[in-house]
Short mmCIF file of C-alpha atoms in Angstrom, two decimals:
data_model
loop_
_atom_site.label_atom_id
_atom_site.label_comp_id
_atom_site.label_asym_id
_atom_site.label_seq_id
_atom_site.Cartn_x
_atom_site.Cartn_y
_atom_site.Cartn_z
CA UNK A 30 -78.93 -2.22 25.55
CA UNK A 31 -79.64 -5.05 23.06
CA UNK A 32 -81.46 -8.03 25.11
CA UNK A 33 -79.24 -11.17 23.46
CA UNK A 34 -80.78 -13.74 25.89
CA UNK A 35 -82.63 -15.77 22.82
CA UNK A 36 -79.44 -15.56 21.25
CA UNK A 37 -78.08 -18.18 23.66
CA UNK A 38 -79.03 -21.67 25.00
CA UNK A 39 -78.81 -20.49 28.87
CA UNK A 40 -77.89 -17.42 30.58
CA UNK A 41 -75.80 -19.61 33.33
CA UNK A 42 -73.52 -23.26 33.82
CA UNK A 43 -75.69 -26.62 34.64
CA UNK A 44 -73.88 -29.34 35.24
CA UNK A 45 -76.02 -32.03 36.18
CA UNK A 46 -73.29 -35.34 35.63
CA UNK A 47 -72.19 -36.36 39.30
CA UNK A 48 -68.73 -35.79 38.11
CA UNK A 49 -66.95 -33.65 35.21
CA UNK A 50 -65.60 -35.31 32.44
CA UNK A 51 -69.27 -37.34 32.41
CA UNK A 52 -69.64 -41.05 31.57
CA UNK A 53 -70.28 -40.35 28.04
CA UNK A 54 -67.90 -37.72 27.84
CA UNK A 55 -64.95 -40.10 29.28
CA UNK A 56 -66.00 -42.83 26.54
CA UNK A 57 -65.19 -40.27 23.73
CA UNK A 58 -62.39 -38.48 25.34
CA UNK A 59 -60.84 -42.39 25.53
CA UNK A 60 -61.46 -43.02 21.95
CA UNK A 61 -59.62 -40.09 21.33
CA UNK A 62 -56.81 -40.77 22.80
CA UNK A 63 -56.74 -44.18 21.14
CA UNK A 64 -57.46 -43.26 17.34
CA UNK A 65 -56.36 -39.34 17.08
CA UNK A 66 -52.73 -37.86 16.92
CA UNK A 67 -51.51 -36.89 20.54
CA UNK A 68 -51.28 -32.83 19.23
CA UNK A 69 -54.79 -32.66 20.66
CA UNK A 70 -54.22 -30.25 23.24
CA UNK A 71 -57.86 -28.10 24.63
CA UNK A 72 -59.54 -31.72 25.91
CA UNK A 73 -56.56 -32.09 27.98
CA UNK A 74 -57.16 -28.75 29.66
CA UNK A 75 -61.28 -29.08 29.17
CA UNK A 76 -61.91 -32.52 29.25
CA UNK A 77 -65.29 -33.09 27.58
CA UNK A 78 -66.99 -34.40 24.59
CA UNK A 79 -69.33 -31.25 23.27
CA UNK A 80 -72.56 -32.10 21.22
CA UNK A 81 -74.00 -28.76 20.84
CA UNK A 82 -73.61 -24.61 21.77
CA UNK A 83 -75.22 -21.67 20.96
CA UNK A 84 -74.36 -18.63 21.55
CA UNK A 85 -72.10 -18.36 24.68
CA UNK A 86 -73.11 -21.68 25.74
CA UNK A 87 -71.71 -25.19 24.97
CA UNK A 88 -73.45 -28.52 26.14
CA UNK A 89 -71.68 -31.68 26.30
CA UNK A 90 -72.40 -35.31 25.43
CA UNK A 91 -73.89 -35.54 28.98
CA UNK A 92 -75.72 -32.72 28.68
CA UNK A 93 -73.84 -30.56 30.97
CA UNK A 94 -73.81 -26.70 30.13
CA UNK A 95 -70.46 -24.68 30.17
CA UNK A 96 -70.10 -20.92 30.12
CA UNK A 97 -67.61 -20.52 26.86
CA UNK A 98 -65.55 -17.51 27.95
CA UNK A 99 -62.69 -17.93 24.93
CA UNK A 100 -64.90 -18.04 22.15
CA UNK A 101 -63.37 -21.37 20.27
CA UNK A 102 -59.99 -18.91 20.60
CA UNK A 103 -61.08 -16.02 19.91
CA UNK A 104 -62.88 -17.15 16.67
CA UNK A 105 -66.74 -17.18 17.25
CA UNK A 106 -67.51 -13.40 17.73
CA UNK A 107 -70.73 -13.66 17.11
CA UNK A 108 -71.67 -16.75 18.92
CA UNK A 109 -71.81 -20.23 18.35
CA UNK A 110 -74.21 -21.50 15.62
CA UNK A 111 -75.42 -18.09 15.15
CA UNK A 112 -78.82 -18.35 13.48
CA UNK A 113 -78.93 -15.34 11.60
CA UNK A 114 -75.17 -16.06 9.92
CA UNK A 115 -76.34 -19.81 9.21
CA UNK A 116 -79.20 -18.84 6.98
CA UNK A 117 -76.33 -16.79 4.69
CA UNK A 118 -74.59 -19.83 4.69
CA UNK A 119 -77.17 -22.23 3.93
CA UNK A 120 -78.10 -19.91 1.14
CA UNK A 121 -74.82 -19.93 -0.39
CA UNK A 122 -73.68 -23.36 -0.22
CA UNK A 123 -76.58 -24.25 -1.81
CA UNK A 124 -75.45 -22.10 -5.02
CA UNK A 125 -71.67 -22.85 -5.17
CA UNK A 126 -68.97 -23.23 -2.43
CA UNK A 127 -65.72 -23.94 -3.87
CA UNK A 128 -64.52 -21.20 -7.12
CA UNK A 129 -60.64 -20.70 -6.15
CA UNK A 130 -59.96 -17.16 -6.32
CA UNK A 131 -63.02 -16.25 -9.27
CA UNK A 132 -65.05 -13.49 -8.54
CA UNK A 133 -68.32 -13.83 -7.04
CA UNK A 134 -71.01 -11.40 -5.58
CA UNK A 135 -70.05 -12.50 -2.16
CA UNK A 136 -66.36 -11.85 -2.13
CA UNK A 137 -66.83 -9.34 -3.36
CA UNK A 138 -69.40 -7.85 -0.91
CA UNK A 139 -66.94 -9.14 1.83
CA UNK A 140 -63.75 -7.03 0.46
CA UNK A 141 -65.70 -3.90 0.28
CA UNK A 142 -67.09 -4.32 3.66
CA UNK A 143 -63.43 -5.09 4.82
CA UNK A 144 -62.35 -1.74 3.29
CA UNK A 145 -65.66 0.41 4.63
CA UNK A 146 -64.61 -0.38 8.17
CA UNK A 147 -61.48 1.34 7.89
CA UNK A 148 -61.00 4.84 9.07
CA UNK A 149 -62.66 6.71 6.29
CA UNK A 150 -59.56 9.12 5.15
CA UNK A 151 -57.51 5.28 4.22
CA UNK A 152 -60.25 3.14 2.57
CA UNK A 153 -59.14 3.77 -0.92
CA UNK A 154 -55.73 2.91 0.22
CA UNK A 155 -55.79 -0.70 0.65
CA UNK A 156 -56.32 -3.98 -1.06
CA UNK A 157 -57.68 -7.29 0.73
CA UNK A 158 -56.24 -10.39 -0.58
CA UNK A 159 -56.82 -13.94 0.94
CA UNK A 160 -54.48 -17.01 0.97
CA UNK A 161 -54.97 -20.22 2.96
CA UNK A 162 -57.65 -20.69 5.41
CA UNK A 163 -56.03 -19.94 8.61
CA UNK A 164 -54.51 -17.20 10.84
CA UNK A 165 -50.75 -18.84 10.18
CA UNK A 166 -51.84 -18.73 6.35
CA UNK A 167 -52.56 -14.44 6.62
CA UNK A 168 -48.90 -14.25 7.93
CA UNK A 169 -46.93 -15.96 5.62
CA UNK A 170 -48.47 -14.38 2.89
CA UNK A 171 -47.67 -10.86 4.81
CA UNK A 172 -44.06 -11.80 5.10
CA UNK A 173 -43.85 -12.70 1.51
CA UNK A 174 -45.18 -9.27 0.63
CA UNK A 175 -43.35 -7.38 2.64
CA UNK A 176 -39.88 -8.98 1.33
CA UNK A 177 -40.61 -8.99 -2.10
CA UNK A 178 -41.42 -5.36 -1.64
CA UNK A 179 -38.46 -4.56 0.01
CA UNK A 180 -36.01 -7.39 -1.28
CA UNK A 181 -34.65 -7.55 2.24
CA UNK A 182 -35.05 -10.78 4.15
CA UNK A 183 -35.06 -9.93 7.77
CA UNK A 184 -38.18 -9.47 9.93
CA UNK A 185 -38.55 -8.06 13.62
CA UNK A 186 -41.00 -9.77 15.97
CA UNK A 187 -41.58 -8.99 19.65
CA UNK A 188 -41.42 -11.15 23.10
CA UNK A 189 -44.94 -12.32 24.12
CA UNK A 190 -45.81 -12.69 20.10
CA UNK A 191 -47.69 -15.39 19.24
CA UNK A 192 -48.57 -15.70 14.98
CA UNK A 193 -49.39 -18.91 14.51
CA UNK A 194 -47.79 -22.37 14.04
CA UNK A 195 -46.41 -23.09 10.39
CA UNK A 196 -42.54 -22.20 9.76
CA UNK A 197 -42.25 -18.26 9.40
CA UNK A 198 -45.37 -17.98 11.91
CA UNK A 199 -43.76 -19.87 14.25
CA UNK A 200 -40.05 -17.98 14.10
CA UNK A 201 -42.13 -15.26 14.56
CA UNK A 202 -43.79 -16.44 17.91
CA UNK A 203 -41.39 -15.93 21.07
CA UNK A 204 -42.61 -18.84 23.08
CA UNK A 205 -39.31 -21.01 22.31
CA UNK A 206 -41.79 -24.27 23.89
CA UNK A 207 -43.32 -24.55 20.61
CA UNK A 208 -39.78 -25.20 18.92
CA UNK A 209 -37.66 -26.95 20.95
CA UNK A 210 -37.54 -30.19 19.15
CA UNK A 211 -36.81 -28.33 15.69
CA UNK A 212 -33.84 -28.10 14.50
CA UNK A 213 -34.89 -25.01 11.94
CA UNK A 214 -37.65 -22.70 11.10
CA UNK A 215 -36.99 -19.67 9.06
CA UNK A 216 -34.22 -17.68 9.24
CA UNK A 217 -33.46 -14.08 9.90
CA UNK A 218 -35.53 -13.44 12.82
CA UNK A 219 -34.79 -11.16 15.51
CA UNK A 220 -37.03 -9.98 18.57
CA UNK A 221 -37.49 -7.17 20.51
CA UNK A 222 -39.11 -6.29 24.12
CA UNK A 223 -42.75 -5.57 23.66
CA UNK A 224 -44.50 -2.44 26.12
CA UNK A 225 -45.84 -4.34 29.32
CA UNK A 226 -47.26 -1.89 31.42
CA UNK A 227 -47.98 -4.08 34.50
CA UNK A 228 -44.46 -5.11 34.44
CA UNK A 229 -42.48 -1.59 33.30
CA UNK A 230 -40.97 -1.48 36.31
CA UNK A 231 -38.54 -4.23 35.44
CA UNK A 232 -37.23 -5.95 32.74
CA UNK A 233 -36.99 -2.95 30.61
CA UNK A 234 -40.73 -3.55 29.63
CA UNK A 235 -41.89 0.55 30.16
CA UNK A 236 -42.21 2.26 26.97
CA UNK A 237 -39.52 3.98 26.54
CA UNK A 238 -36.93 1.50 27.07
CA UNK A 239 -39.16 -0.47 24.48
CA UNK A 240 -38.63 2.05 21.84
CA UNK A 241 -35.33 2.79 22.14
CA UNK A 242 -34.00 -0.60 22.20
CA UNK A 243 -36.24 -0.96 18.82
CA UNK A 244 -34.90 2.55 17.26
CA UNK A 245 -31.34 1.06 18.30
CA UNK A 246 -31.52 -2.26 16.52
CA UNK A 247 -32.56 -0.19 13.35
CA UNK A 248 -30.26 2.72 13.69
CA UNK A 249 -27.02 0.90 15.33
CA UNK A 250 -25.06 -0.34 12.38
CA UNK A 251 -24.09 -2.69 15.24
CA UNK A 252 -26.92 -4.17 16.70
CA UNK A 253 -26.11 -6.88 14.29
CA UNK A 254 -29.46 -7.15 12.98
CA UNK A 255 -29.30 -6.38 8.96
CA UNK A 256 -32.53 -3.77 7.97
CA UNK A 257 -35.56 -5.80 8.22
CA UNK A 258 -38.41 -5.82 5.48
CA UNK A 259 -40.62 -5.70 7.84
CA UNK A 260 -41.70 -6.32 11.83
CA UNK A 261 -44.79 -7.79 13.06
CA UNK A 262 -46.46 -6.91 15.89
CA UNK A 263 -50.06 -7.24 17.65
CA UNK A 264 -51.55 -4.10 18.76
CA UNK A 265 -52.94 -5.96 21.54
CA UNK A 266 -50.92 -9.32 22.51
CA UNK A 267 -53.14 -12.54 22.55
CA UNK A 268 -51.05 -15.06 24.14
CA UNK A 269 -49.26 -13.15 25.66
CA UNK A 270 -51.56 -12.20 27.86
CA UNK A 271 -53.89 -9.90 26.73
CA UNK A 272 -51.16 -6.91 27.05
CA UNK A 273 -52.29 -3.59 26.12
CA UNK A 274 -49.25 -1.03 25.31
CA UNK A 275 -49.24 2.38 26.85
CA UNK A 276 -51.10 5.07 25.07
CA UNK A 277 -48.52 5.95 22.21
CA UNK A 278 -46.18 3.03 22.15
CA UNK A 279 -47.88 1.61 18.85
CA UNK A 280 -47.84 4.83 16.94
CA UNK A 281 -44.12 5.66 18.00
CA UNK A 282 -43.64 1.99 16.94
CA UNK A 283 -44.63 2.47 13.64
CA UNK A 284 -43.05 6.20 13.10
CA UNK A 285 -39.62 4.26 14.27
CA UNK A 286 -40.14 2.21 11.15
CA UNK A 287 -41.49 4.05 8.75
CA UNK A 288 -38.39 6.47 9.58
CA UNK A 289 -36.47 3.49 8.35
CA UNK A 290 -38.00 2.38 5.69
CA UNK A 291 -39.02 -0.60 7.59
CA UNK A 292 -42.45 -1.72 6.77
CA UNK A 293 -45.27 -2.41 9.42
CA UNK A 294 -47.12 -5.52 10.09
CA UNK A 295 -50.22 -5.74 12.53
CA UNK A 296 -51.37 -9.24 13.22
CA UNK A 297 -55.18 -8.76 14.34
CA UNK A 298 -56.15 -12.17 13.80
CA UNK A 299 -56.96 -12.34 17.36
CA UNK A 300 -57.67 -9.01 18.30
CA UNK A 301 -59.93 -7.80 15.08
CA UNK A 302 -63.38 -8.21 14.11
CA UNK A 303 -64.79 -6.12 16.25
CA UNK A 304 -63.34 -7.57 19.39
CA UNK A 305 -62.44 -4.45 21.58
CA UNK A 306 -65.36 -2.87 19.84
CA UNK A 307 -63.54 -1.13 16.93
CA UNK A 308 -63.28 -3.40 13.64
CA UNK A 309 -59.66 -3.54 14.17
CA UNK A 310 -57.79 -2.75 17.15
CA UNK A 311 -55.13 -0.46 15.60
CA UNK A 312 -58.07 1.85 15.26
CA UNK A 313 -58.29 3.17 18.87
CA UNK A 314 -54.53 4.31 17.78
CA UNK A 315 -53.41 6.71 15.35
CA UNK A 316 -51.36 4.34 13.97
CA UNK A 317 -51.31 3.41 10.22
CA UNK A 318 -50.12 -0.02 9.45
CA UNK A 319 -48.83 -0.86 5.81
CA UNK A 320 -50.28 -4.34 5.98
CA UNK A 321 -52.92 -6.24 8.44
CA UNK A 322 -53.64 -9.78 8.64
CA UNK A 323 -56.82 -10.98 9.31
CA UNK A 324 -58.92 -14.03 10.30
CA UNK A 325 -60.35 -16.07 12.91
CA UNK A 326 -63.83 -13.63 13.40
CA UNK A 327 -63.65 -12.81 10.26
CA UNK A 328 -64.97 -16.53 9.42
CA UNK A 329 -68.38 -15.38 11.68
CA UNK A 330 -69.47 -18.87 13.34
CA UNK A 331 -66.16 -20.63 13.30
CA UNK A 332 -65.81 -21.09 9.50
CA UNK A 333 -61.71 -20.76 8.15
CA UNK A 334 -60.99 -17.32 6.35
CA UNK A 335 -58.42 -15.53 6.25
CA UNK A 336 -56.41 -12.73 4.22
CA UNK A 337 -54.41 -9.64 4.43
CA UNK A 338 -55.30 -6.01 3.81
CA UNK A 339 -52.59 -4.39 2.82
CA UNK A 340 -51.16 -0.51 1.41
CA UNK A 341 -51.93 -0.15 -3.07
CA UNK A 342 -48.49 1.17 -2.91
CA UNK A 343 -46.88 -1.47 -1.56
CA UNK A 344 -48.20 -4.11 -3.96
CA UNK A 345 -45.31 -5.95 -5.16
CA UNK A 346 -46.63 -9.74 -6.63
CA UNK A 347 -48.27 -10.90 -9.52
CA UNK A 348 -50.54 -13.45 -10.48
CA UNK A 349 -49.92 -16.76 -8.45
CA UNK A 350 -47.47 -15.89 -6.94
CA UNK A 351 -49.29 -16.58 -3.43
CA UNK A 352 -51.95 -19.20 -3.56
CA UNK A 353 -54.46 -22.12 -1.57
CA UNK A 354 -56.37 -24.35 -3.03
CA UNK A 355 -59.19 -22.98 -0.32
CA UNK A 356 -58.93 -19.33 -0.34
CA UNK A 357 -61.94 -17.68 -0.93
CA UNK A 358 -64.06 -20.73 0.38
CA UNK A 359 -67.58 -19.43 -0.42
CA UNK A 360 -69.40 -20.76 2.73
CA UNK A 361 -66.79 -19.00 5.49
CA UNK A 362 -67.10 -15.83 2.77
CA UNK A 363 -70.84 -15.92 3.51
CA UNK A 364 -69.79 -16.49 7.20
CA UNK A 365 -68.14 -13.23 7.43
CA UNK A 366 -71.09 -11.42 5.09
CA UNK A 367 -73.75 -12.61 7.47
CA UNK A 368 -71.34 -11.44 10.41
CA UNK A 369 -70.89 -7.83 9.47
CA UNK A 370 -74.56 -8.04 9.06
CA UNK A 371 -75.23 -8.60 12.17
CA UNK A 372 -72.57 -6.43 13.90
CA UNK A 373 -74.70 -3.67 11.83
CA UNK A 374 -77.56 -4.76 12.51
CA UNK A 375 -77.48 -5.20 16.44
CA UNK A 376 -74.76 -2.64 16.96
CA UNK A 377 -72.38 -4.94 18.10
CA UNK A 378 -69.46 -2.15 18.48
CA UNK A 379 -71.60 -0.36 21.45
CA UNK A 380 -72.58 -3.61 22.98
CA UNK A 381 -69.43 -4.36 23.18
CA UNK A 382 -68.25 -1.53 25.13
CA UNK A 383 -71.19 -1.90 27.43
CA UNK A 384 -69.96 -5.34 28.17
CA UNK A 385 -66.22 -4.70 28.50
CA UNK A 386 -67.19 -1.91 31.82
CA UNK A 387 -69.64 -4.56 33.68
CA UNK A 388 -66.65 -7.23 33.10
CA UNK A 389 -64.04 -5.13 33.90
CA UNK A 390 -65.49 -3.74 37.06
CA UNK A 391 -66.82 -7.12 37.58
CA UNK A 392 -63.46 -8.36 37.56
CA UNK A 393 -61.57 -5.09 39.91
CA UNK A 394 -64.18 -5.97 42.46
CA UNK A 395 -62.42 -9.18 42.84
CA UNK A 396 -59.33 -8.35 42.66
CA UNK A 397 -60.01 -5.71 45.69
CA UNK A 398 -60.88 -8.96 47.59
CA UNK A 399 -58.65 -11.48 46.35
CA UNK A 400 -54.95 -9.81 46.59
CA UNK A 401 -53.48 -13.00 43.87
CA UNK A 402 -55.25 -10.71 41.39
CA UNK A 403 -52.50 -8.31 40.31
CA UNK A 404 -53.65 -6.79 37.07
CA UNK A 405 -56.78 -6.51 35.13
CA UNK A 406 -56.42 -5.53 31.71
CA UNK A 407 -57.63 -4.94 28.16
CA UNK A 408 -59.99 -3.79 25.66
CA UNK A 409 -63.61 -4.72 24.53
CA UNK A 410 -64.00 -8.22 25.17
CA UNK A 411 -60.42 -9.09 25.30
CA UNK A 412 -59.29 -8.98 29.01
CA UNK A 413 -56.58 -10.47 31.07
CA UNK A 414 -56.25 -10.69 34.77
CA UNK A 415 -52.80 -11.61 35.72
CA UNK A 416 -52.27 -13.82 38.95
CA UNK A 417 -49.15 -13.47 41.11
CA UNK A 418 -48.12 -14.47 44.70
CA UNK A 419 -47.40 -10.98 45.74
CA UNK A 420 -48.70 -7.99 44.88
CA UNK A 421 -45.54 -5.85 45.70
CA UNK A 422 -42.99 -8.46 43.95
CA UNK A 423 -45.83 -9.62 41.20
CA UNK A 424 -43.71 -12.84 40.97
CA UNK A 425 -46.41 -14.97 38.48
CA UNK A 426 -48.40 -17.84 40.57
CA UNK A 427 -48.59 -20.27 37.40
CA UNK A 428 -49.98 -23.27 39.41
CA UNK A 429 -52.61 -21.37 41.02
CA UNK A 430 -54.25 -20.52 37.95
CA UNK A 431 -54.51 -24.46 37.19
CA UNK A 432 -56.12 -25.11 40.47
CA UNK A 433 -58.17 -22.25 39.30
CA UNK A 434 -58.82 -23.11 35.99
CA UNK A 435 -59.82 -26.74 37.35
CA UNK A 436 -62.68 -25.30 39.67
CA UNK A 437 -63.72 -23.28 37.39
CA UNK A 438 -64.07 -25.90 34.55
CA UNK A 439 -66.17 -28.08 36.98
CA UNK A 440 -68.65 -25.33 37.71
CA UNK A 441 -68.99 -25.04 34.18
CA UNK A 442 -66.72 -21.79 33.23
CA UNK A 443 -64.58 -22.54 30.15
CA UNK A 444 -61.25 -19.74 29.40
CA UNK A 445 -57.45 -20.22 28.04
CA UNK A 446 -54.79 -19.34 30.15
CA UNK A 447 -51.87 -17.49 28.28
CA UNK A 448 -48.96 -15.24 29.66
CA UNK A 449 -45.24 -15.29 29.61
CA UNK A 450 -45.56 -17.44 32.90
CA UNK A 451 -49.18 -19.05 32.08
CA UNK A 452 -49.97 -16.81 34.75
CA UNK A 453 -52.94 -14.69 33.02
CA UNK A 454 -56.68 -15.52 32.62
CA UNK A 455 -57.47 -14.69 29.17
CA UNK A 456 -60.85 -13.66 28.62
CA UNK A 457 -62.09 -13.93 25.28
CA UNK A 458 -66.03 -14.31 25.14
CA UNK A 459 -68.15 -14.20 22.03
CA UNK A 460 -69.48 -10.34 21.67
CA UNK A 461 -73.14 -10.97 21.84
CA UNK A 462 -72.22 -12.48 25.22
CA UNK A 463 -75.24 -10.76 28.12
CA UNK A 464 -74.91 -9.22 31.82
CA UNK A 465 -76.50 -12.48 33.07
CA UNK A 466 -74.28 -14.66 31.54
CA UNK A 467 -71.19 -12.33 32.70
CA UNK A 468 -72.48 -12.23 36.06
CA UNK A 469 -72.82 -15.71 36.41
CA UNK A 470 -69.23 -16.28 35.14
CA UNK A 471 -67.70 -14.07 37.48
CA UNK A 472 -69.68 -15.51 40.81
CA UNK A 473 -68.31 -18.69 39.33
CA UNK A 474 -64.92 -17.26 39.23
CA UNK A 475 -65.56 -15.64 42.71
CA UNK A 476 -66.15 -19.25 44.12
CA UNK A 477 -63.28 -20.23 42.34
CA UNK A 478 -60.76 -18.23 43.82
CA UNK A 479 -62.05 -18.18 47.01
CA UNK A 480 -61.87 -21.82 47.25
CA UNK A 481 -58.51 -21.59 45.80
CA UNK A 482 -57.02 -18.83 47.93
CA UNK A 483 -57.89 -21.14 51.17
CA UNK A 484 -56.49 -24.25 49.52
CA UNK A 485 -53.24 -22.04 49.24
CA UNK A 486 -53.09 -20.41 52.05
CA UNK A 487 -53.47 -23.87 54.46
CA UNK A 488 -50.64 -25.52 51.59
CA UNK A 489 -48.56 -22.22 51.76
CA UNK A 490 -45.26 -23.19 50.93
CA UNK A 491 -43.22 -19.69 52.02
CA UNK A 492 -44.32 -17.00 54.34
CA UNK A 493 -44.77 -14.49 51.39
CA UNK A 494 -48.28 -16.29 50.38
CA UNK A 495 -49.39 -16.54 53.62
CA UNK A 496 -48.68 -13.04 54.26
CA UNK A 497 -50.38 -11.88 51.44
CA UNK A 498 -53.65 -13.42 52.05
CA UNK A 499 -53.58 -12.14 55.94
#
């Protein structure tokens, strides 16, 4: 096992401010408030001004270290300020940084590393193109493909999706909080129940009531859904809640549509790069995906990229005919050269594994103590541990996770919370994260709910809560 300690500015929290936000923290965060749009939405959560982080560690303005257990969202796989990737970056921006979509040595390293990660019999069956610079950019330009290819305008998204926050993106995502004060987004989107194992006892969420609702909407001439061009589904829901399908549902997915010449999106903006270990989630399936969209990681040390990889025979556009002023920024290219570098380099896939089983049985040794712990789920470094009030009912306990989200933030343990119910603990650490540093998160979180379960079970409001924790 790689030793990644130097790789990091501690191993463990310190919060040394007699309270959390800190004075100088609170000046900044007030500011804020004053001069910046009110979208800001993590400082309401994580209330702090941050000066610094390396690694898996951030410091604050007060100097105040926090445990960063969601990686900036999922975007700094390899650590914050990671030095190795910075001197690629330096290097470039010194020589040019801005060339539109020209050819240079370092895109063009970056596409073929893209393409070597893929299982060896597709490589020379896909193209990498990039658009915009963000996650939301990657799926609009997959939508376009996929319906000039097609010339059919519907597409088929699932419940628990989440794709990002420009107009098709955002008809795509099932949260309807996101929307409700817009009047319209684009049309022609229809959604279907995603495979929830935890929960495929009701709701129609096992996988075969999954599939066949899907196969219906295609087959039934009325379902009222017109043939899509295309659906779009993660292999691995983010916001969701970190949902992992049942072995199988992903590659029945994908026969059900490629039986219907219905063509197959995977969104691994959040779950790619290398976060459950392979490059690309899809690949611990036997699924084959006619276009992928990419980002987030893929910018190495939090720098925007992003693009799509999709199937030679499906290209369908010509010249211009999807563009951004930024694509093919030459510092974030460098960003993801100096990444895949160091994955190599330090074997990042195997370390990765190694962490996900201390986590994970970190985690289940918890959740035999702590019975609010229903589920704990996921793949690599992307895990989610669901909290409901009863184990038997697994009715979601929303507003304990904010109690324990807040005791965890002022021990110095930074995550998202995410779920249909904002019921699940999303954990989401950079991959060159150590054991120390994951041991020291979880006796945080051990505190955490332990102070949390008492506070619950002397406020119980029903008899089902207290029952639970007797």
């Amino acid at each position: 096992m790689k030793d990644f300690s130097k790789m990091h500015l501690a191993e463990a929290p310190r919060i040394i401010s007699s309270e959390i936000p800190g004075k100088k923290s609170r000046e900044l965060l007030k500011l804020q408030q004053e001069i910046e749009g009110s979208i800001v939405s993590y400082p309401k959560k994580m209330p702090i001004a941050i000066k610094r982080a390396k690694g898996a560690i951030i410091e604050d303005v007060d100097g105040n270290y926090f445990i960063d257990f969601f990686a900036g969202c999922g975007v700094l796989n390899v650590g914050h300020s990671n030095e190795e990737v910075l001197s690629v970056v330096k290097e470039q921006i010194e020589n040019v940084i801005h060339v539109l979509d020209f050819p240079t040595e370092t895109k063009m390293t970056v596409i073929t590393e893209i393409l070597s990660h893929l299982p060896s019999e597709l490589r020379n069956d896909y193209k990498v193109s990039f658009g915009g610079p963000t996650g939301s950019d990657a799926i609009e330009s997959a939508i376009k493909l996929a319906k000039i290819k097609t010339g059919r305008d519907t597409i088929i998204s699932f419940t628990g999706g989440y794709h990002g926050m420009s107009s098709g993106a955002l008809a795509l995502t099932s949260d309807t909080s996101f929307r409700n004060n817009l009047t319209s987004l684009m049309p022609n989107v229809h959604f279907v129940p995603f495979n929830y194992p935890y929960r495929s006892d009701s709701n129609n969420y096992d996988k075969a009531s999954c599939l066949d609702y899907f196969e219906n909407i295609l087959k039934n001439s009325h379902s009222g859904v017109p043939k899509p061009a295309a659906i779009v589904v993660e292999p691995i829901q983010g916001e969701g809640g970190n949902i992992v399908p049942e072995v199988g549902y992903i590659e029945e997915l994908v026969r059900i549509a490629h039986e219907n010449d219905v063509l197959v999106i995977f969104d691994e903006i959040q779950s790619g790069f290398f976060r459950t270990g392979e490059f690309l989630a899809f690949m611990n399936t036997k699924a084959v995906p006619d276009i992928i969209t990419i980002s987030k990681g893929l910018g190495g040390i939090g720098l925007p990229l992003s693009g799509i990889i999709y199937k030679k025979e499906i290209e369908a556009w010509g010249p211009g005919a999807h563009i951004g002023t930024f694509r093919c920024n030459q510092a974030s290219l460098a960003a993801a050269k100096g990444a895949f570098d160091y994955v190599r380099k330090y074997n990042i896939k195997e370390h990765v594994k190694d962490m996900e089983v201390l986590l994970v049985n970190g985690l289940k040794k918890l959740q035999n103590r702590y019975p609010v712990i229903g589920d704990v789920r996921g793949k690599g470094l992307m895990i989610g541990v669901e909290i409901v009030k009863n184990i038997e009912t697994k009715e979601p306990f929303p507003e304990f996770v904010s109690l324990f989200r807040e005791i965890c933030f002022q021990k110095g343990l930074l995550f998202e919370v995410g779920g249909y119910q904002n019921n699940v603990i999303r954990i989401v650490p950079p991959l060159n994260i150590t054991p120390k540093i994951i041991q020291s998160a979880l006796n945080v979180m051990e505190d955490a709910l332990r102070t949390s379960c008492d506070f619950y079970f002397e406020k119980a409001e029903s008899k089902v809560i207290a029952e639970v924790f007797n």
